[in-house]
XYZ file of C-alpha atoms in Angstrom:
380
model
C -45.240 11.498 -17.383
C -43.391 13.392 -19.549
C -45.062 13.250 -23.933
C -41.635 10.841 -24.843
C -42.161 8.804 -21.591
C -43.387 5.243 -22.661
C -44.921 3.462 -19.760
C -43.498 -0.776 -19.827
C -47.153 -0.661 -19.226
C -47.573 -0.251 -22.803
C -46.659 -3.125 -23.846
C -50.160 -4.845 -23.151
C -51.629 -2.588 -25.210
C -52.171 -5.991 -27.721
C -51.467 -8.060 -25.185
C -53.292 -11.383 -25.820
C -54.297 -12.441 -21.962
C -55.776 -8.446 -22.168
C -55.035 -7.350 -18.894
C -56.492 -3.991 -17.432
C -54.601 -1.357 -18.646
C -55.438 1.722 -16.843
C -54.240 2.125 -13.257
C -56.182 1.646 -10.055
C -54.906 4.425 -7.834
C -54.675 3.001 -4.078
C -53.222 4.723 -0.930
C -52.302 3.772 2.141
C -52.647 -0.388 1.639
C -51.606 -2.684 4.383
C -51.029 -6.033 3.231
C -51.506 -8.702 5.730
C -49.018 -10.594 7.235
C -48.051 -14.007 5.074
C -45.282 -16.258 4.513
C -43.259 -14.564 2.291
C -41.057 -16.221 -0.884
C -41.047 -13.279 -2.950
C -38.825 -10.152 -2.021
C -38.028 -6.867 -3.892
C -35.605 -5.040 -2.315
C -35.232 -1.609 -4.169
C -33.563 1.888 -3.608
C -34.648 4.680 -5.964
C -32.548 7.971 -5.910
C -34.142 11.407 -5.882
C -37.446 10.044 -4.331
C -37.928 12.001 -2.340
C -41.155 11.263 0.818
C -42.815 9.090 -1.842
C -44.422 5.876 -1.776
C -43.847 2.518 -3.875
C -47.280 1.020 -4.781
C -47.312 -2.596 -5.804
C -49.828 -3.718 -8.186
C -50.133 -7.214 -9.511
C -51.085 -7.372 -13.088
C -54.117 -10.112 -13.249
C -55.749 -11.833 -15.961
C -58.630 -8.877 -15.303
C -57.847 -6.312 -13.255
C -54.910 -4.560 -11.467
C -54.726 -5.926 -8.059
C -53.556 -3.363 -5.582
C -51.052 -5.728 -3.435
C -49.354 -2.905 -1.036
C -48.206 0.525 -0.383
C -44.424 0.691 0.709
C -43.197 4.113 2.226
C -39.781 4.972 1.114
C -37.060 5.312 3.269
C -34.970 9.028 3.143
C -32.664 6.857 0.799
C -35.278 5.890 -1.496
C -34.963 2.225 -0.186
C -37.856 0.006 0.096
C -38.906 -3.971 0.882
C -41.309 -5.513 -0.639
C -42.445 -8.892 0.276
C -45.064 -11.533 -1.226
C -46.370 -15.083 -1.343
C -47.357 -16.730 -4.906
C -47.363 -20.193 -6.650
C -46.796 -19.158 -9.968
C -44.656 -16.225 -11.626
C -46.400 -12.646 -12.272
C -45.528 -9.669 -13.584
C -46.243 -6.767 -11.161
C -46.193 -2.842 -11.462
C -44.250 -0.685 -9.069
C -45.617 2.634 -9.120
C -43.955 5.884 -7.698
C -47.418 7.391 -6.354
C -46.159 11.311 -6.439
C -45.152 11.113 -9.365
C -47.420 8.205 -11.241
C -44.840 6.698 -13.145
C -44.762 2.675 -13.142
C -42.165 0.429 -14.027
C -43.230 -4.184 -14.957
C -41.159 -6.472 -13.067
C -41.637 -10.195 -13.845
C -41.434 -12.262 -9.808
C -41.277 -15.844 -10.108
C -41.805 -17.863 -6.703
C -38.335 -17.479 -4.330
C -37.126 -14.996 -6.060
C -35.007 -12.480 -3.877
C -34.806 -9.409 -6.581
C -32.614 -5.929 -6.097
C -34.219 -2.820 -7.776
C -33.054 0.223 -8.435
C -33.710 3.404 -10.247
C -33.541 7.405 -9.971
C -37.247 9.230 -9.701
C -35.985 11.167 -12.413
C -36.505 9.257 -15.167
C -37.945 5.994 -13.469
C -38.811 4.246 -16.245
C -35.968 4.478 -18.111
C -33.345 4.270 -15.718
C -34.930 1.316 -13.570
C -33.143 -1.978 -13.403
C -33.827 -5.209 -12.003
C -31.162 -8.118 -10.588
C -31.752 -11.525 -9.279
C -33.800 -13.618 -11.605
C -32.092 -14.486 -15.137
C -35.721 -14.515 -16.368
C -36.401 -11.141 -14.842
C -33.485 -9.294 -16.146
C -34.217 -10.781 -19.599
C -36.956 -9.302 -19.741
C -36.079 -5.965 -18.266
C -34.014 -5.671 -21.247
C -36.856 -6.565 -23.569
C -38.682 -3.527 -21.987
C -35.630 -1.175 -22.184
C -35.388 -1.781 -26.213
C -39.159 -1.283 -26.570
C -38.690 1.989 -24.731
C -35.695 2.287 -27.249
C -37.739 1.828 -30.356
C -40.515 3.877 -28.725
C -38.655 7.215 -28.525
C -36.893 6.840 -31.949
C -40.405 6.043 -33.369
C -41.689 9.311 -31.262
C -38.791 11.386 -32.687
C -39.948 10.436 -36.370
C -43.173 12.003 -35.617
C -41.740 15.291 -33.862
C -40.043 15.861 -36.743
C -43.042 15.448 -39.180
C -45.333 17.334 -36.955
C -42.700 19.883 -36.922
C -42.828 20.170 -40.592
C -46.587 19.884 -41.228
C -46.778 23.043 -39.613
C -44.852 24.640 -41.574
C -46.672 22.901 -44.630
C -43.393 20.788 -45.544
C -44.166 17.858 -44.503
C -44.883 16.585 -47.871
C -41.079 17.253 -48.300
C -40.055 14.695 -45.956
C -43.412 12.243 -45.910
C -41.595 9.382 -47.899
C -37.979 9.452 -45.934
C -39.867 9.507 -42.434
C -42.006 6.723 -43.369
C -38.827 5.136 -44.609
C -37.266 5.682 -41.171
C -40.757 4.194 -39.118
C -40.874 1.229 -41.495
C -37.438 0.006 -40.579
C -37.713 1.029 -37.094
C -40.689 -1.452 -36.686
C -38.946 -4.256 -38.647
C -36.441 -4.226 -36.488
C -38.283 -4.439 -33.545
C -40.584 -6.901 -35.165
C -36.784 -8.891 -35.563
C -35.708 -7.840 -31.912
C -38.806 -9.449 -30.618
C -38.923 -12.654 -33.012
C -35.299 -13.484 -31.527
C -36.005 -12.518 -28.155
C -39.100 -15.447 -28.328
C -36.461 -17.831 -29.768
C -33.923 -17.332 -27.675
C -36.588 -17.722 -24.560
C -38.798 -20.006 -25.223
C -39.712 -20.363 -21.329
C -39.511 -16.378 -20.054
C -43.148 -15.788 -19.074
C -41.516 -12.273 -20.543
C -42.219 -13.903 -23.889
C -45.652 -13.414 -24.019
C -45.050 -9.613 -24.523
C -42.947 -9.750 -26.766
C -44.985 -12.212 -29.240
C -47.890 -9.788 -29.366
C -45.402 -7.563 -31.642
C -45.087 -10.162 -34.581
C -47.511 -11.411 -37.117
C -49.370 -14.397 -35.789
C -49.906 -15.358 -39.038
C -46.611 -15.473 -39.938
C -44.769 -16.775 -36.896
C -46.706 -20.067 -36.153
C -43.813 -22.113 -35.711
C -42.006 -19.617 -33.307
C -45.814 -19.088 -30.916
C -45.750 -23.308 -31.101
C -42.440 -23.450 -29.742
C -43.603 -20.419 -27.528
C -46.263 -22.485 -26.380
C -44.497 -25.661 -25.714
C -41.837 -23.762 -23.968
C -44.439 -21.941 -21.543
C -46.473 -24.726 -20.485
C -43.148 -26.784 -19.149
C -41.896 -23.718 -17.255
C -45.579 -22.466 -16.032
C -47.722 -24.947 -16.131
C -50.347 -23.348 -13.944
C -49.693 -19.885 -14.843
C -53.180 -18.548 -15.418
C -51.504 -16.054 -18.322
C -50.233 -18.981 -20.075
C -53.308 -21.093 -19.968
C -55.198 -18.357 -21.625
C -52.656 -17.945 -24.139
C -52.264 -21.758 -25.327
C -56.574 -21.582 -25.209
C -56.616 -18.623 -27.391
C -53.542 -19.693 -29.472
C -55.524 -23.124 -30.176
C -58.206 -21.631 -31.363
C -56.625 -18.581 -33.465
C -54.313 -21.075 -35.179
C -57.842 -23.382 -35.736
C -59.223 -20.555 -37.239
C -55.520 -19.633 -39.644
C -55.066 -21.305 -42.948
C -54.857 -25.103 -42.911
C -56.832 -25.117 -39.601
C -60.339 -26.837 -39.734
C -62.988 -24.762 -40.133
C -65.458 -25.404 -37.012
C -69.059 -26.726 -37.820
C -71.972 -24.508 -38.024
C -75.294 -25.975 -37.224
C -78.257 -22.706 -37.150
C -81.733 -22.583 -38.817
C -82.102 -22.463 -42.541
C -85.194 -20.068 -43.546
C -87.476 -23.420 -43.788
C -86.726 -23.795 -40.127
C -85.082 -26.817 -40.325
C -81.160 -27.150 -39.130
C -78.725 -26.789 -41.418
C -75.027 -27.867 -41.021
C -71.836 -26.596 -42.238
C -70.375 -29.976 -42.487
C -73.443 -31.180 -44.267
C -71.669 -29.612 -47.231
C -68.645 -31.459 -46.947
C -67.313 -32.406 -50.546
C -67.623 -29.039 -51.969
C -65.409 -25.739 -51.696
C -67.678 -23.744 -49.492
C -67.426 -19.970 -49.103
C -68.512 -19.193 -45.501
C -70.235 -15.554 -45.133
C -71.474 -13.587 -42.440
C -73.446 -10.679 -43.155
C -76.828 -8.731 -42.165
C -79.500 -6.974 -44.166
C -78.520 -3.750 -42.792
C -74.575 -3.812 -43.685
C -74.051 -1.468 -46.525
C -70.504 -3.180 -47.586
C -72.361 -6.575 -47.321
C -74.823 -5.839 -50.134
C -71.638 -4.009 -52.119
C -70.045 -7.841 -52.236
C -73.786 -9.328 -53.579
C -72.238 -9.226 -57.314
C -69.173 -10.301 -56.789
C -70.828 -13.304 -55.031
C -73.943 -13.888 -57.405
C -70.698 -14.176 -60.232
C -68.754 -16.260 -57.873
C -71.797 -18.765 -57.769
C -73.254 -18.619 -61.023
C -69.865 -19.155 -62.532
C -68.942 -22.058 -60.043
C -71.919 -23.926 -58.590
C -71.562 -26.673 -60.899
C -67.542 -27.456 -60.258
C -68.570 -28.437 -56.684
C -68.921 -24.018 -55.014
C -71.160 -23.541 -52.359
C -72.080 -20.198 -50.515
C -72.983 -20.799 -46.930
C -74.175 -17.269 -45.989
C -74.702 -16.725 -42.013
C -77.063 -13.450 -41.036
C -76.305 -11.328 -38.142
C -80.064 -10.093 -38.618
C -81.670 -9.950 -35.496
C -85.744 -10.004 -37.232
C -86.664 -13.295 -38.808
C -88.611 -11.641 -41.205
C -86.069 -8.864 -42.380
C -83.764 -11.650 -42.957
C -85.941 -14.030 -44.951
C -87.061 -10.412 -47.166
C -83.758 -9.617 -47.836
C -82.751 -13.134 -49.271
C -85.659 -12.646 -51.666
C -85.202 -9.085 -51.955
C -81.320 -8.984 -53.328
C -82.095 -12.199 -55.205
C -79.431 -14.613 -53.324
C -80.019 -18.483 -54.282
C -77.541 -19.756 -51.984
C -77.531 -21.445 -48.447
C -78.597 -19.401 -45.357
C -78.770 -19.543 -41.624
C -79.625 -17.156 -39.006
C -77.183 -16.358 -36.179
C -78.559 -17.660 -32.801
C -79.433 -15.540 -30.143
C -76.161 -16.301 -28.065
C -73.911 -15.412 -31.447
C -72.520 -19.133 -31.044
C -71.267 -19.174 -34.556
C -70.126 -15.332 -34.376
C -68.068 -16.139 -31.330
C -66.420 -19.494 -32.913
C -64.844 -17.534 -36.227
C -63.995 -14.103 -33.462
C -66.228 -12.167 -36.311
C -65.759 -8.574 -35.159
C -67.063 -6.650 -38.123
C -69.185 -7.757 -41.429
C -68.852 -9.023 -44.457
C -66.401 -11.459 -43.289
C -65.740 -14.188 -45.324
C -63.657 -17.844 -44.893
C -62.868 -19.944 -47.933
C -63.012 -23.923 -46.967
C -62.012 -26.682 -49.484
C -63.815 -30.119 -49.717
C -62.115 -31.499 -46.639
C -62.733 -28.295 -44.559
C -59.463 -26.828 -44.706
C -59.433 -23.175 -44.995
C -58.126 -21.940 -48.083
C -58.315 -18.476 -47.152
C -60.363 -15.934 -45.440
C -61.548 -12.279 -45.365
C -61.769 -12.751 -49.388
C -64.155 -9.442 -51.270
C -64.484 -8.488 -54.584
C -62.200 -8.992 -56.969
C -59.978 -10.719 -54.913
C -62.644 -13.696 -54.196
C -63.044 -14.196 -57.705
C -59.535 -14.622 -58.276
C -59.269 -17.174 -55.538
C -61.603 -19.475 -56.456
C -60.357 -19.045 -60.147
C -57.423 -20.145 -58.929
C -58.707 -22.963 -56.808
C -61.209 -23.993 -59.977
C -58.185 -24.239 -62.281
């Protein structure tokens, strides 16, 4: 593909349900013979002897489903069997440029296209749901090359040491571009509440600030697919991301104190409790130590607790470094299995989430000055 080509395969880049996103390259497939109730016909121009390969785009992997050869037209048939709606990728094998289609069950689809430019000049009729979201795709590619032009145009003037010239007017230009999209894809998901398509274009807003709208999303999917295995992942990991937002309830944590005894999160109910994970060896975990000595020396009586969870894999390094930095708080150790790690999605330490005394999070990913802030604020 061409530098300003975007791939619809892009899109899954944040894609929630994480699908595979690099191609498996298949020749020569034979499907076997089923009872079809999906159908693609297709005819792309300036093909050439080329071959359609269709790939269904799993939960996991890229499932190689068959290898079409096109006619001298550039026509092709392709024809499948599924419960449940999927979006597949038809891939030009010469020339290794893809195209998503969204198939629901009995759908009888008409594709075409030119070689050409594949990707942008593809089209899809036959489904309302499908062409929705072929349009969807065409705007991201839309966005995609004005966003790409942007950067030409920097590049072009970095190297000619200028591009401090035009720094704040191309960011200008970026900055809008993705604010639009962000508002192209918000109404797309509110206008289509139940377009599997959806589920693309919700990975482009702010979870955080679109709660409502992924709700709605959510109710809207499960009615339309309710054994889609895409959109059962989503409303599992949606649950548990908005659990985790502010206003969710924080999750218990129940690991061994440094007396070896359990110790709960809940058994601190009552009290605004400041929920850190950390390790001995993390160099911006020890940075936060004053802010959180302050935090606790100035609040411990008003009802603050610290409840300080250690990614340390050595008992003994972890006990030593609660006496070593001097930190008078509650601690427990991370288990083996990273049960409490895996409950708050902790990717990377310090990482902090504020609770108040009915468990509530406050707030989260709170450091330095910032912390001490909040719970002046809370404190008031």
């Amino acid at each position: 593909m061409t530098k300003n080509s975007y791939s619809t395969l892009t899109m899954f880049r944040k894609f929630i349900l994480t699908p595979v996103l690099f191609a498996i390259v298949s020749c020569g497939l034979v499907s076997p013979k089923v009872i079809t109730n999906q159908h693609v016909n297709g005819v792309i121009k300036n093909a050439g002897e080329d071959f359609m390969i269709v790939e269904k785009l799993t939960l996991n992997k890229i499932e190689p489903i068959d290898t079409l050869e096109l006619e001298k037209d550039g026509s092709f048939s392709f024809k499948s069997k599924s419960d449940t709606a999927w979006f597949y990728r038809f891939r030009l094998q010469n020339k290794n440029t893809w195209v998503q289609v969204l198939i629901h069950p009995n759908d009888k689809l008409e594709m075409t296209g030119d070689a050409k430019d594949f990707i942008t000049s593809f089209n899809i009729k036959g489904n309302p749901k499908s062409e929705k979201f072929r349009e969807y795709l065409r705007k991201f590619i839309t966005f995609g090359n004005a966003k790409d032009s942007i950067n030409q145009i920097y590049q072009a003037a970095q190297a000619e040491n200028k591009g401090h010239l035009i720094y704040d007017d191309m960011q200008k230009k970026y900055m809008d571009i993705m604010a639009n999209f962000e508002n192209y894809s918000r109404e797309f998901v509110t206008a289509n509440p139940e377009n599997l398509g959806s589920l693309i274009a919700i990975q482009n807003l702010d979870p955080a600030k679109n709660q409502e709208l992924i709700t709605k999303l959510t109710v809207g999917l499960k009615k339309a697919y309710p054994n889609q295995p895409y959109v059962i992942d989503f409303i599992e990991k949606t649950s548990k991301a908005i659990a985790l937002s502010v206003g969710g309830t924080a999750p218990d944590i129940k690991l061994t104190a440094p007396d070896g005894k359990a110790l709960s999160l809940y058994s601190l109910r009552g009290k605004v409790v400041l929920i850190d994970f950390w390790a001995t060896w993390c160099g911006p975990c020890r940075k936060e130590f004053p802010y959180l000595k302050q935090a606790y020396t100035t609040y411990k009586d008003k009802g603050f607790e610290i409840f300080s969870v250690s990614l340390d894999k050595d008992v003994m390094t972890w006990k030593n470094g609660i006496e070593q930095y001097g930190l008078p708080w509650n601690h427990v150790l991370e288990s083996q299995a990273g049960e409490a790690s895996k409950t708050y999605e902790v990717t990377g330490i310090p990482k902090t989430i504020l609770i108040d005394k009915e468990g509530k999070i406050i707030s989260t990913d709170l450091r330095g000055e910032a912390l001490l802030a909040k719970l002046a604020e809370v404190f008031k």
